[in-house]
Coordinates of C-alpha atoms and ligand atoms in Angstrom, one line a residue:
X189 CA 31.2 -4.2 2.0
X190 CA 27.5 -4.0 2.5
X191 CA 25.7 -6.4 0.0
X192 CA 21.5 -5.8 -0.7
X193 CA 21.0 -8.0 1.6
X194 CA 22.0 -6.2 4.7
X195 CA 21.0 -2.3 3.6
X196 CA 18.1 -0.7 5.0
X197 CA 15.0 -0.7 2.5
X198 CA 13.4 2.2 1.8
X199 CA 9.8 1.2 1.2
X200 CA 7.1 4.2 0.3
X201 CA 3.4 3.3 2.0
X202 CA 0.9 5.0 -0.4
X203 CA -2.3 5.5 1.2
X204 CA -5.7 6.6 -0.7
X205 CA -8.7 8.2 -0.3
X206 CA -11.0 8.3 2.5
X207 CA -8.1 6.5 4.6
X208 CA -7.6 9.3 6.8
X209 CA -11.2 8.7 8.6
X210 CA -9.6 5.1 9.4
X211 CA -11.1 4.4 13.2
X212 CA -13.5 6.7 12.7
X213 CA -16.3 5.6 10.7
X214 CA -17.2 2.0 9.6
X215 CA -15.2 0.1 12.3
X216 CA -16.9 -2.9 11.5
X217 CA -15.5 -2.8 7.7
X218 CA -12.2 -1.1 8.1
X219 CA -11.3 -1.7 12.2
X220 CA -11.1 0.4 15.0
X221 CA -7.5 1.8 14.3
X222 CA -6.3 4.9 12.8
X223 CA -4.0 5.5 9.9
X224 CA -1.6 7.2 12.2
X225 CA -1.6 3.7 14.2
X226 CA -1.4 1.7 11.0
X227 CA 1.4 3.7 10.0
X228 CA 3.2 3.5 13.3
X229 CA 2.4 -0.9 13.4
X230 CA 4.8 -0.5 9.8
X231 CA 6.9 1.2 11.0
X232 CA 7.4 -1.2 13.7
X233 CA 7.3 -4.1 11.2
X234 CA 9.8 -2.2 9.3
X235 CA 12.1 -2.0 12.1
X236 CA 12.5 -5.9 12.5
X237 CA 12.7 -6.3 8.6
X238 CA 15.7 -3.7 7.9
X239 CA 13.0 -1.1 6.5
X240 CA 12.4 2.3 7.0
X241 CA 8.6 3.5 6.0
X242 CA 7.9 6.8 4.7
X243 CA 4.0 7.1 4.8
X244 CA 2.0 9.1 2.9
X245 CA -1.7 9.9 2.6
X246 CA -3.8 11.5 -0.4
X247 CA -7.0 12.5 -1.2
X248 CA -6.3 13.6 -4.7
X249 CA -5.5 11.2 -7.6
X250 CA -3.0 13.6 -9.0
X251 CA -1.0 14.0 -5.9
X252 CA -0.9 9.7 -5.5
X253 CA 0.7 10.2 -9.1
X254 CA 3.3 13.0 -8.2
X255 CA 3.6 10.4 -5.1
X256 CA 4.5 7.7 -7.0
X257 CA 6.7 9.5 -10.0
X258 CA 8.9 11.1 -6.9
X259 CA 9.3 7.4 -5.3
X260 CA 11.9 6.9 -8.5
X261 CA 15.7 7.2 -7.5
X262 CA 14.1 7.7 -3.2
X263 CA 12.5 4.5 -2.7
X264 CA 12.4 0.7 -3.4
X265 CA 9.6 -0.5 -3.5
X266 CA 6.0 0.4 -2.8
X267 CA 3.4 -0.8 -0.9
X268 CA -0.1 0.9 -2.1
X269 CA -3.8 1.0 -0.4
X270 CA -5.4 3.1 -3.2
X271 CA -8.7 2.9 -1.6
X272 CA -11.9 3.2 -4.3
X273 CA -8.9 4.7 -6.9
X274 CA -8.0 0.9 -7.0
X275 CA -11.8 0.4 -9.0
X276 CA -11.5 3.7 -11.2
X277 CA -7.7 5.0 -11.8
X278 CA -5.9 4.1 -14.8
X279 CA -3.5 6.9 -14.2
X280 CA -2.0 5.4 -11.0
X281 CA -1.9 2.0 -12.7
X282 CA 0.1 3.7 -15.7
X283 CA 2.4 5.6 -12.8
X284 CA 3.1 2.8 -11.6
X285 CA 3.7 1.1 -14.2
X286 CA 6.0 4.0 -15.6
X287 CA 8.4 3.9 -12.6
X288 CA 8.3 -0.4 -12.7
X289 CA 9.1 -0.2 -8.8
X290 CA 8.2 -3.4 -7.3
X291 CA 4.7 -2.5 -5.6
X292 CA 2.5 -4.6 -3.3
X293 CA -1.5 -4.1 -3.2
X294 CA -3.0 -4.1 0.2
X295 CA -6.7 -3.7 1.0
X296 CA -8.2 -3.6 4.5
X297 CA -11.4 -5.8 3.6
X298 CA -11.8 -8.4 1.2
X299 CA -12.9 -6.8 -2.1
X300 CA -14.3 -9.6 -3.4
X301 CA -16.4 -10.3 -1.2
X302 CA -18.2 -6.5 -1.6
X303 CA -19.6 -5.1 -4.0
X304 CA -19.0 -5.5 -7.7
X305 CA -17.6 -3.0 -8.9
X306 CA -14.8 -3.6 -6.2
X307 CA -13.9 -6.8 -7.8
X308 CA -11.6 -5.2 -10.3
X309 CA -8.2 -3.5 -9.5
X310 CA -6.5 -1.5 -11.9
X311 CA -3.5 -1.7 -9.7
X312 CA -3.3 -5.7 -9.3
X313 CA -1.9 -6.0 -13.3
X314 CA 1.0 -3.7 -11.8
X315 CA 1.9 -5.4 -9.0
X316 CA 3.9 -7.9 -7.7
X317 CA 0.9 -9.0 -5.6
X318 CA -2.3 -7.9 -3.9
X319 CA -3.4 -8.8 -0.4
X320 CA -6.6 -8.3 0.7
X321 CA -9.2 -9.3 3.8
X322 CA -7.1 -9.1 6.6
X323 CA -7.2 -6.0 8.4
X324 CA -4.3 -4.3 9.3
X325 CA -2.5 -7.2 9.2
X326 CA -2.5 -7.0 4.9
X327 CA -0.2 -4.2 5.4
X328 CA 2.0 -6.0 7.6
X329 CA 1.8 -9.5 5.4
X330 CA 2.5 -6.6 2.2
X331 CA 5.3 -5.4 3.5
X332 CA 6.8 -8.7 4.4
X333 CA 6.2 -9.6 0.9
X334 CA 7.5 -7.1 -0.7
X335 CA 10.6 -7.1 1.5
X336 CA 11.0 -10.6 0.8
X337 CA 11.1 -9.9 -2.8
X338 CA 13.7 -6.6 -2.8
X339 CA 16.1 -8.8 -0.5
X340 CA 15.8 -11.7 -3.3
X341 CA 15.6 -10.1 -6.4
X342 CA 18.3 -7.3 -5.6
Ligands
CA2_521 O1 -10.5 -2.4 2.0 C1 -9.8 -1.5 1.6 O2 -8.7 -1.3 2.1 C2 -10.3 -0.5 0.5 O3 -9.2 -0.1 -0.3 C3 -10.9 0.7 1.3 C4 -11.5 1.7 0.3 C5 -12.5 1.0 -0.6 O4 -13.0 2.0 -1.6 C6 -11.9 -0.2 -1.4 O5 -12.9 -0.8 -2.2 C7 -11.3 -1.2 -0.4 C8 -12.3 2.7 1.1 C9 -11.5 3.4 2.1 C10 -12.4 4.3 2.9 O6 -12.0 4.3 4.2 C11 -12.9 4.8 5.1 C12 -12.5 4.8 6.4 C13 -13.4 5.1 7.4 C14 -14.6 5.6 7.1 C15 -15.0 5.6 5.8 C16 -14.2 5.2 4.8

């Protein structure tokens, strides 16, 4: 018999707004490489973890919400780059909060050392955990973490 430790996670990667220009504005804040890429280096993370990504991109705060309320019953866990919504959306904090899926908060550059009115997440109360400053390689160390925790707490 299979036991959580040996099923395949399904793990929902929520991406923001603005995300979709990834690689091809701001390089110097955000990196050269594209969300399709990102997505793809996951999905190759995934692979080696037992994990199967099912990405999805939004520019529209309601659509992140329906995102999140159809991740109930689908997926494990979720790992979440709300982009600026992070600063400014109760409404995915409180969907996340509603379907109390273990979530992980990643950010491409590190948010405190921007602007201030980056320095507050709505999300981070909501979530297991929030990485940030690292590039692409927050989504990688978010999904690890967040594997790490389904595989122990399931
Ligand atoms: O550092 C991150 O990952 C952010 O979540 C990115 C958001 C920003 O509002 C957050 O404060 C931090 C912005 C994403 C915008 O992505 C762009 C990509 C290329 C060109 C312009 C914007």
């Amino acid at each position: 018999m299979l036991n959580s430790n040996s099923q395949t996670l399904s793990i929902l990667a929520l991406h923001g707004p603005n995300l979709n220009l990834l690689g091809q504005r701001e390089p110097g804040i955000y990196g050269s490489l594209t969300l399709p890429e990102i997505n793809r280096l996951l999905e190759e993370e995934g692979v080696k973890l037992q994990a199967k990504l099912f990405p999805v991109q939004s520019n529209h705060e309601g659509v992140l919400v329906d995102t999140i309320h159809g991740a109930l019953g689908k997926h494990q866990g979720i790992l979440i780059n709300a982009g600026a919504y992070t600063h400014t959306s109760v409404a995915l904090r409180d969907a996340i909060a509603a379907v109390n899926l273990p979530t992980v908060e990643v950010h491409l550059s590190n948010i405190y050392r921007r602007e201030d009115f980056r320095h507050h997440s709505y999300i981070a109360p909501v979530a297991i955990g929030q990485i940030s400053g690292f590039g692409v390689q927050s989504y990688l160390l978010g999904l690890q973490a967040l594997v790490d925790y389904l595989r122990v707490t399931n």
